[in-house]
Amino acid sequence: MANNIAVVGAQWGDEGKGKIIDILSRDADYVVRYQGGNNAGHTVVVGNEEIILHLVPSGILHKGKICIIGNGVVIDPEALLAEIDYLKQKKISVNGNLLISEEAHLIFPYHKVLDKLREEKFRKTKIGTTGKGIGPCYTDKFSRCGIRVADLYNRKLFREKLECNMEEKNAIFQKVYGYNKFSFDSIYRDYIRFAARIKPLVVNCSVVINEAIRKKKKVLFEGAQGTLLDIDHGTYPFVTSSNSTSGGACVGTGVGPTRIDKVIGVVKAYTTRVGEGPFPTEFTSRLMKNIRSRGKEFGATTGRPRRCGWFDTVGVRHAVNVNGLDGIVVTKLDVLDKMPMLKVCVAYSYRGKTYTSYPADLEVLWKAKPVYEELPGWESDTSGIKEFSKLPKNARGYIRRLEKLVGARVEMISIGSERNQTLFI
Ligand code: GDP
Ligand code: IMO
Ligand code: MG
């Protein structure tokens, strides 16, 4: 069995990664987030309790697992502390089992405000972000003016960096957006206070994980968002600002690619997307309402209704390539239980050309017509089924067809949000 596994979203996020990570965590020693921030919303259901994780890895529900927030993640300290308090309230221990990388970049209040102001002012190019300051924080990281966790513990450096950032940001806020200046003192004070609270959690993430790997411990890398939201491989510019694909697991934790044994992609049995951007297989209104309500498709972070559509094998084939997927997990099969007929997109067609690999041209993505294959539905309840072989014939047929079209083996199927509603093949 593979020791170190990366789990990534293979569509536009919300594929059910949280549930799958929670299940795979049983066999892991470490669970590590490597990119994104609290734009993520990973749901784990245990009995009647629904736990939504934004920054803390979804392995936290299992006792004795070490959870790490890697260097590639952007951390809003206020959100992190609120999440730790939320978990404590739910009697989930975060004592000694949660670590954060000293190299992770920090989200500041001006990042969050800038994220929202930009979306409001430039409506034509609006991305529909979560408003958590993710893009502006990564922008600072790549412009080399970002502030990292480690910087908080060098007061002189922290003060200088924050002053320099705020001088530039306040000028932008006033001149471009007509927005009030931020006060240096209150931000500085707040972050010094956060620094004291998180100090016991701060580690060199790369050293911790590499030592664990040398000792043959099992590490699970938890992707956030999904392949089509990846900054390089997604539907740019309607993407998030990090590498959510498997390559991100290496740079976002300080672990070499030779140390990751396996990559698993999570897909829904259909497709969803939150926010703006092209979505070739998007449903029209009747089906949209139906699947949204059956699948409870509302964002775990922002509560926004998710856009829904048919399964798109062009997108998932792309995910198989760019992540090097060894296997896939299909979730939410039960949501399709009542459908008499299902469509699967096998290619896009635009101006007489057929696209079977993912087009980079946004015009094609916006305007292309999906080429569909139709498959019969199973019209029966799958949510209580315990073995793959007991699924209705047409449900097995649907899974086998997806497997063939995307070119990766289906290893697990999820037929409900609970842990025991999972079939292993
Ligand atoms: P993530 O961001 O990839 O972790 O996914 P989210 O948690 O944002 O969204 C997935 C939603 O689907 C959550 O509410 C899960 O509880 C739920 N879910 C996961 N797997 C299944 C499934 O097989 N069937 C159903 N009906 N719901 C599921
Ligand atoms: P999980 O990990 C679904 C989307 C936003 C928006 C775009 C950019 O739960 O799958 P951002 O705030 O990141 O700058 O927004 O990305 N987005 C997600 N969509 N699931 C997520 O995370 C997402 N995180 C960001 O809706 O379209
Ligand atoms: Mg989510």
Coordinates of C-alpha atoms and ligand atoms in Angstrom, one line a residue:
M1 CA 0.0 0.0 0.0
A2 CA 1.1 3.5 -0.8
N3 CA 2.5 5.3 2.3
N4 CA 2.2 8.9 1.2
I5 CA -0.9 9.9 -0.7
A6 CA -2.0 13.2 -2.2
V7 CA -5.8 13.8 -2.5
V8 CA -6.9 16.5 -5.0
G9 CA -10.1 17.9 -6.3
A10 CA -10.5 17.0 -9.9
Q11 CA -13.3 19.5 -10.9
W12 CA -14.1 23.0 -9.5
G13 CA -13.8 22.2 -5.8
D14 CA -16.4 20.8 -3.3
E15 CA -16.0 17.3 -4.7
G16 CA -16.2 15.9 -1.2
K17 CA -12.5 15.9 -0.4
G18 CA -13.2 16.5 3.3
K19 CA -15.2 13.3 3.6
I20 CA -12.6 11.3 1.7
I21 CA -9.6 12.7 3.7
D22 CA -11.5 11.9 6.9
I23 CA -11.8 8.3 5.8
L24 CA -8.2 7.9 4.5
S25 CA -6.9 9.6 7.7
R26 CA -7.7 6.4 9.7
D27 CA -4.6 4.9 8.0
A28 CA -2.4 8.0 8.1
D29 CA -0.1 9.4 10.7
Y30 CA 0.1 13.0 9.3
V31 CA -2.5 15.0 7.3
V32 CA -1.1 18.2 5.6
R33 CA -2.8 21.1 3.8
Y34 CA -0.5 22.5 1.2
Q35 CA -2.3 25.4 -0.5
G36 CA -5.2 27.8 -0.4
G37 CA -6.6 29.2 2.8
N38 CA -9.9 29.6 4.5
N39 CA -11.6 29.9 1.0
A40 CA -11.8 26.1 1.4
G41 CA -14.8 24.5 3.2
H42 CA -14.3 20.8 3.8
T43 CA -17.3 19.0 5.4
V44 CA -17.0 15.9 7.5
V45 CA -20.2 14.3 8.8
V46 CA -20.0 12.1 11.9
G47 CA -23.4 10.8 13.0
N48 CA -25.6 13.9 13.5
E49 CA -22.7 16.2 13.6
E50 CA -21.5 18.2 10.6
I51 CA -18.0 19.7 10.9
I52 CA -16.8 22.2 8.4
L53 CA -13.1 22.8 8.2
H54 CA -11.5 25.8 6.4
L55 CA -7.9 25.7 7.4
V56 CA -7.3 22.8 9.7
P57 CA -6.7 19.5 7.9
S58 CA -9.7 17.1 7.8
G59 CA -7.6 14.5 9.7
I60 CA -8.2 16.4 13.0
L61 CA -11.2 14.3 13.8
H62 CA -9.1 11.2 14.4
K63 CA -7.2 11.1 17.6
G64 CA -3.4 10.8 17.4
K65 CA -3.0 12.2 13.9
I66 CA -0.6 15.1 13.4
C67 CA -2.2 17.8 11.3
I68 CA -0.1 20.4 9.6
I69 CA -0.8 23.6 7.7
G70 CA 2.0 23.8 5.2
N71 CA 4.0 26.6 3.9
G72 CA 2.0 26.9 0.7
V73 CA -1.2 27.8 2.6
V74 CA -2.1 31.4 3.3
I75 CA -3.2 31.8 6.9
D76 CA -5.7 34.3 8.3
P77 CA -4.7 34.1 12.0
E78 CA -8.1 35.4 13.1
A79 CA -9.9 32.7 11.1
L80 CA -7.4 30.0 12.3
L81 CA -8.0 30.9 16.0
A82 CA -11.8 31.0 15.5
E83 CA -11.6 27.6 13.9
I84 CA -9.5 26.2 16.8
D85 CA -12.1 27.6 19.2
Y86 CA -15.0 26.0 17.1
L87 CA -13.3 22.6 17.2
K88 CA -12.7 22.9 20.9
Q89 CA -16.4 23.7 21.4
K90 CA -17.2 20.5 19.4
K91 CA -14.9 18.6 21.8
I92 CA -12.3 18.0 19.1
S93 CA -8.8 18.1 20.5
V94 CA -6.4 20.5 18.9
N95 CA -3.7 20.2 21.5
G96 CA -0.3 19.2 20.3
N97 CA -1.8 17.7 17.1
L98 CA -2.0 20.9 15.0
L99 CA 1.2 22.4 13.6
I100 CA 1.7 25.3 11.2
S101 CA 4.6 26.2 8.9
E102 CA 6.8 29.1 9.8
E103 CA 7.0 29.8 6.1
A104 CA 3.3 30.2 5.5
H105 CA 2.2 33.7 4.4
L106 CA -0.3 35.6 6.5
I107 CA -3.5 37.2 5.4
F108 CA -4.0 40.8 6.7
P109 CA -7.2 42.8 7.0
Y110 CA -6.2 44.9 3.9
H111 CA -6.0 41.7 1.8
K112 CA -9.6 40.9 2.7
V113 CA -10.9 44.4 2.0
L114 CA -8.9 44.6 -1.3
D115 CA -10.4 41.3 -2.4
K116 CA -13.9 42.6 -2.0
L117 CA -13.3 46.1 -3.3
R118 CA -11.7 44.8 -6.5
E119 CA -14.7 42.5 -7.1
E120 CA -17.1 45.4 -6.6
K121 CA -15.2 48.0 -8.6
F122 CA -14.3 45.9 -11.6
R123 CA -17.6 44.1 -12.0
K124 CA -16.9 43.1 -15.6
T125 CA -13.9 41.0 -14.6
K126 CA -15.4 39.8 -11.4
I127 CA -14.3 36.3 -10.4
G128 CA -16.8 35.6 -7.6
T129 CA -14.1 35.1 -5.0
T130 CA -14.9 34.0 -1.5
G131 CA -13.7 37.4 -0.2
K132 CA -11.2 35.9 2.2
G133 CA -8.2 37.8 0.8
I134 CA -6.6 34.8 -0.9
G135 CA -5.7 36.5 -4.2
P136 CA -4.2 39.7 -2.7
C137 CA -2.2 37.7 -0.1
Y138 CA -0.7 35.4 -2.8
T139 CA -0.1 38.5 -4.9
D140 CA 2.1 39.9 -2.1
K141 CA 3.9 36.6 -1.7
F142 CA 4.8 36.6 -5.4
S143 CA 5.7 40.3 -5.4
R144 CA 8.0 39.5 -2.5
C145 CA 6.5 41.8 0.0
G146 CA 4.4 39.2 1.9
I147 CA 4.7 38.7 5.6
R148 CA 5.2 35.1 6.8
V149 CA 4.5 33.4 10.1
A150 CA 8.3 33.5 11.0
D151 CA 8.4 37.3 10.5
L152 CA 6.0 37.8 13.4
Y153 CA 8.7 36.7 15.8
N154 CA 11.2 39.2 14.7
R155 CA 9.6 42.4 15.9
K156 CA 11.9 44.8 14.1
L157 CA 11.5 43.1 10.8
F158 CA 7.8 42.6 11.2
R159 CA 7.3 46.3 12.0
E160 CA 9.3 47.4 9.0
K161 CA 7.5 45.0 6.6
L162 CA 4.1 46.0 7.9
E163 CA 4.9 49.7 7.7
C164 CA 6.2 49.3 4.1
N165 CA 3.1 47.3 3.1
M166 CA 0.7 49.7 4.7
E167 CA 2.2 52.7 3.1
E168 CA 1.6 51.3 -0.3
K169 CA -1.7 49.7 0.4
N170 CA -3.2 52.8 2.1
A171 CA -2.3 54.9 -1.0
I172 CA -4.0 52.3 -3.2
F173 CA -7.1 52.2 -1.0
Q174 CA -7.4 56.0 -0.9
K175 CA -6.5 56.8 -4.6
V176 CA -8.1 53.9 -6.4
Y177 CA -11.0 52.9 -4.2
G178 CA -11.7 56.0 -2.1
Y179 CA -11.5 53.8 1.0
N180 CA -10.4 54.8 4.5
K181 CA -6.8 54.3 5.6
F182 CA -6.0 51.3 7.8
S183 CA -4.5 52.1 11.2
F184 CA -1.0 50.6 11.6
D185 CA -1.2 50.4 15.4
S186 CA -4.3 48.3 15.6
I187 CA -3.1 45.8 13.0
Y188 CA 0.3 45.6 14.5
R189 CA -1.1 45.0 18.0
D190 CA -3.6 42.4 16.8
Y191 CA -0.9 40.4 15.0
I192 CA 1.5 40.5 17.9
R193 CA -1.4 39.0 20.0
F194 CA -2.1 36.3 17.4
A195 CA 1.6 35.5 17.2
A196 CA 1.7 34.7 20.9
R197 CA -1.3 32.4 20.6
I198 CA 0.0 30.4 17.7
K199 CA 3.7 30.3 18.8
P200 CA 3.5 26.7 20.2
L201 CA 2.2 25.4 16.9
V202 CA 4.9 26.9 14.6
V203 CA 7.4 24.4 13.1
N204 CA 9.6 23.9 10.1
C205 CA 7.1 21.9 8.0
S206 CA 9.6 20.4 5.6
V207 CA 11.8 19.0 8.4
V208 CA 8.8 17.6 10.3
I209 CA 7.4 15.8 7.3
N210 CA 10.6 14.6 5.8
E211 CA 11.6 13.1 9.2
A212 CA 8.2 11.4 9.4
I213 CA 8.7 9.9 5.9
R214 CA 12.1 8.7 6.8
K215 CA 10.5 6.9 9.8
K216 CA 8.0 5.3 7.4
K217 CA 5.1 7.2 8.8
K218 CA 2.2 7.7 6.4
V219 CA 1.5 11.2 5.2
L220 CA -1.8 12.4 3.5
F221 CA -1.6 15.6 1.5
E222 CA -5.0 17.3 1.5
G223 CA -5.7 19.4 -1.6
A224 CA -8.2 22.3 -1.4
Q225 CA -10.2 23.7 -4.3
G226 CA -9.9 21.7 -7.5
T227 CA -7.9 21.2 -10.7
L228 CA -10.0 23.6 -12.8
L229 CA -9.5 26.3 -10.1
D230 CA -5.7 25.8 -10.3
I231 CA -3.8 29.0 -11.2
D232 CA -1.9 27.3 -14.0
H233 CA -4.2 24.5 -15.1
G234 CA -7.6 25.9 -14.4
T235 CA -10.1 28.1 -16.3
Y236 CA -7.8 31.2 -15.9
P237 CA -8.6 33.9 -14.8
F238 CA -11.6 32.3 -13.2
V239 CA -9.5 30.4 -10.8
T240 CA -8.0 30.7 -7.3
S241 CA -4.5 32.0 -6.7
S242 CA -2.7 28.7 -5.8
N243 CA -1.6 25.4 -7.3
S244 CA -4.4 23.1 -6.1
T245 CA -3.1 20.3 -8.3
S246 CA -0.8 17.6 -7.0
G247 CA 2.4 19.5 -7.8
G248 CA 1.4 22.0 -5.2
A249 CA 1.7 19.3 -2.5
C250 CA 5.5 19.3 -3.0
V251 CA 6.2 23.1 -3.1
G252 CA 3.5 23.7 -0.5
T253 CA 5.1 21.4 2.1
G254 CA 8.8 21.2 1.2
V255 CA 8.6 17.5 0.2
G256 CA 10.2 16.2 -3.0
P257 CA 8.0 14.6 -5.7
T258 CA 9.9 11.3 -5.2
R259 CA 8.3 11.1 -1.7
I260 CA 4.7 11.0 -2.9
D261 CA 3.6 7.5 -3.7
K262 CA 0.1 8.0 -5.0
V263 CA -2.3 10.7 -6.2
I264 CA -6.1 10.3 -5.8
G265 CA -8.6 12.6 -7.5
V266 CA -12.0 13.2 -6.0
V267 CA -14.9 13.9 -8.4
K268 CA -18.7 14.3 -8.0
A269 CA -20.9 12.0 -10.1
Y270 CA -21.9 15.3 -11.8
T271 CA -20.2 18.7 -11.7
T272 CA -20.6 21.9 -9.6
R273 CA -18.9 25.3 -9.6
V274 CA -19.3 28.3 -7.3
G275 CA -18.4 31.7 -8.5
E276 CA -18.0 33.1 -12.1
G277 CA -16.5 31.5 -15.1
P278 CA -17.2 29.2 -18.0
F279 CA -19.0 25.9 -17.3
P280 CA -19.8 24.1 -20.5
T281 CA -22.0 21.4 -19.1
E282 CA -24.1 23.7 -16.8
F283 CA -27.7 22.6 -16.4
T284 CA -30.6 24.7 -17.5
S285 CA -33.0 25.9 -14.8
R286 CA -35.2 22.8 -14.1
L287 CA -32.4 20.3 -13.6
M288 CA -30.3 22.9 -11.8
K289 CA -33.0 23.3 -9.1
N290 CA -33.5 19.6 -8.8
I291 CA -29.9 18.6 -8.4
R292 CA -29.0 21.6 -6.3
S293 CA -31.7 20.7 -3.8
R294 CA -31.0 16.9 -3.8
G295 CA -27.3 17.5 -3.5
K296 CA -27.6 20.4 -1.0
E297 CA -25.4 22.3 -3.3
F298 CA -24.7 25.5 -1.3
G299 CA -21.2 26.7 -0.5
A300 CA -19.6 25.4 2.7
T301 CA -17.7 28.7 3.1
T302 CA -20.0 31.4 1.7
G303 CA -23.4 29.7 1.5
R304 CA -23.7 30.7 -2.2
P305 CA -25.8 28.4 -4.3
R306 CA -23.5 26.2 -6.4
R307 CA -24.0 26.0 -10.2
C308 CA -24.6 22.4 -11.2
G309 CA -24.1 20.4 -14.5
W310 CA -23.5 17.1 -16.1
F311 CA -20.3 15.1 -15.6
D312 CA -17.6 16.5 -17.9
T313 CA -15.0 13.9 -18.9
V314 CA -13.0 16.6 -20.8
G315 CA -12.3 18.3 -17.5
V316 CA -11.6 15.2 -15.5
R317 CA -9.3 13.7 -18.2
H318 CA -7.4 17.0 -17.9
A319 CA -7.2 16.4 -14.2
V320 CA -6.0 12.9 -14.7
N321 CA -3.1 14.3 -16.7
V322 CA -2.0 17.3 -14.7
N323 CA -2.2 15.6 -11.4
G324 CA -1.0 12.2 -12.5
L325 CA -4.0 10.5 -11.0
D326 CA -3.6 6.9 -10.0
G327 CA -7.2 6.5 -9.1
I328 CA -10.4 8.4 -8.6
V329 CA -13.2 8.6 -6.0
V330 CA -16.7 9.3 -7.2
T331 CA -18.9 11.0 -4.6
K332 CA -22.6 11.9 -4.5
L333 CA -23.7 9.1 -6.7
D334 CA -26.9 9.0 -4.6
V335 CA -27.8 12.4 -5.8
L336 CA -28.5 11.0 -9.2
D337 CA -30.7 8.2 -7.9
K338 CA -34.0 9.6 -9.3
M339 CA -32.7 10.5 -12.8
P340 CA -34.2 8.4 -15.6
M341 CA -31.4 9.3 -18.0
L342 CA -27.9 10.8 -17.5
K343 CA -25.6 12.7 -19.8
V344 CA -21.9 12.6 -19.9
C345 CA -19.9 15.1 -21.8
V346 CA -17.2 13.4 -24.0
A347 CA -15.9 16.4 -26.0
Y348 CA -16.6 20.1 -26.8
S349 CA -17.6 21.4 -30.2
Y350 CA -17.0 24.9 -31.4
R351 CA -17.0 26.4 -34.9
G352 CA -16.7 23.0 -36.5
K353 CA -13.8 21.8 -34.3
T354 CA -14.0 19.0 -31.7
Y355 CA -12.1 19.4 -28.5
T356 CA -11.2 16.3 -26.5
S357 CA -8.5 17.9 -24.5
Y358 CA -9.0 21.0 -22.3
P359 CA -8.9 24.2 -24.4
A360 CA -7.0 27.2 -23.0
D361 CA -9.0 29.6 -25.1
L362 CA -11.6 31.1 -22.9
E363 CA -13.9 31.9 -25.9
V364 CA -14.1 28.2 -26.7
L365 CA -14.9 27.4 -23.0
W366 CA -17.6 30.0 -22.9
K367 CA -19.2 29.2 -26.2
A368 CA -18.5 25.5 -26.9
K369 CA -21.4 23.0 -27.1
P370 CA -20.8 19.9 -25.1
V371 CA -21.0 16.6 -27.1
Y372 CA -23.0 14.2 -24.9
E373 CA -23.3 10.5 -24.5
E374 CA -26.5 9.4 -22.9
L375 CA -26.7 6.6 -20.3
P376 CA -29.7 5.1 -18.6
G377 CA -30.4 6.0 -15.0
W378 CA -31.1 3.4 -12.2
E379 CA -34.0 5.1 -10.5
S380 CA -33.5 3.5 -7.2
D381 CA -32.1 4.4 -3.8
T382 CA -28.4 3.7 -3.5
S383 CA -27.7 5.4 -0.2
G384 CA -27.9 2.2 2.0
I385 CA -25.9 -0.1 -0.3
K386 CA -22.8 -1.7 1.3
E387 CA -20.9 -3.2 -1.7
F388 CA -20.1 -2.1 -5.2
S389 CA -21.5 -5.4 -6.6
K390 CA -24.9 -4.6 -5.0
L391 CA -25.3 -1.3 -6.8
P392 CA -28.0 -1.3 -9.5
K393 CA -26.6 -2.5 -12.9
N394 CA -27.0 0.9 -14.5
A395 CA -25.2 2.6 -11.6
R396 CA -22.3 0.2 -12.1
G397 CA -22.5 0.8 -15.8
Y398 CA -22.3 4.6 -15.2
I399 CA -19.2 4.2 -13.1
R400 CA -17.5 1.9 -15.5
R401 CA -18.2 4.2 -18.4
L402 CA -16.8 7.2 -16.5
E403 CA -13.7 5.1 -15.7
K404 CA -13.1 4.3 -19.3
L405 CA -13.7 7.9 -20.5
V406 CA -11.4 9.6 -18.0
G407 CA -8.7 6.9 -18.1
A408 CA -8.4 6.3 -14.4
R409 CA -9.6 3.5 -12.1
V410 CA -12.5 4.3 -9.7
E411 CA -11.3 3.1 -6.3
M412 CA -14.1 4.4 -4.0
I413 CA -17.7 5.5 -4.4
S414 CA -19.6 7.7 -2.0
I415 CA -23.3 7.4 -1.7
G416 CA -24.0 9.7 1.2
S417 CA -22.2 12.2 3.5
E418 CA -21.6 9.7 6.4
R419 CA -18.5 7.7 6.9
N420 CA -20.3 4.3 6.4
Q421 CA -21.8 5.4 3.1
T422 CA -18.7 4.6 1.2
L423 CA -18.0 1.7 -1.1
F424 CA -14.4 0.4 -1.8
I425 CA -13.7 -1.3 -5.1
Ligands
GDP1 P1 -15.0 19.6 -0.3 O1 -14.7 21.0 -0.3 O2 -14.4 18.9 -1.4 O3 -14.5 18.9 1.0 O4 -16.5 19.4 -0.3 P2 -17.6 20.2 0.5 O5 -17.6 19.7 1.9 O6 -17.5 21.6 0.2 O7 -19.0 19.7 -0.2 C1 -19.3 18.4 -0.3 C2 -20.7 18.2 0.4 O8 -21.3 17.0 0.0 C3 -20.7 18.2 1.9 O9 -21.8 18.8 2.4 C4 -20.7 16.7 2.2 O10 -21.2 16.4 3.5 C5 -21.5 16.2 1.1 N1 -21.2 14.8 0.6 C6 -20.0 14.2 0.5 N2 -20.1 13.0 -0.1 C7 -21.4 12.8 -0.3 C8 -22.2 11.8 -1.0 O11 -21.7 10.8 -1.4 N3 -23.5 12.0 -1.1 C9 -24.2 13.1 -0.6 N4 -25.5 13.2 -0.8 N5 -23.5 14.1 0.0 C10 -22.1 14.0 0.1
IMO2 P1 -12.9 23.6 -1.5 O1 -11.6 23.3 -0.9 C1 -15.2 25.7 -4.5 C2 -13.7 29.5 -6.0 C3 -14.4 30.8 -5.7 C4 -14.1 31.6 -6.9 C5 -12.6 31.3 -7.1 C6 -11.6 32.3 -6.6 O2 -14.0 23.7 -0.5 O3 -13.2 22.8 -2.6 P2 -10.8 32.8 -4.1 O4 -11.6 33.2 -2.9 O5 -10.1 31.5 -3.9 O6 -9.9 33.8 -4.7 O7 -12.0 32.5 -5.2 O8 -12.4 30.0 -6.5 N1 -13.3 28.7 -4.8 C7 -13.9 27.5 -4.5 N2 -14.9 26.9 -5.1 N3 -14.6 25.1 -3.5 C8 -13.5 25.8 -2.9 O9 -12.8 25.2 -2.0 C9 -13.2 27.0 -3.4 N4 -12.2 27.9 -3.0 C10 -12.3 28.9 -3.9 O10 -15.8 30.5 -5.6 O11 -14.8 31.1 -8.0
MG3 MG -15.8 22.8 -0.1

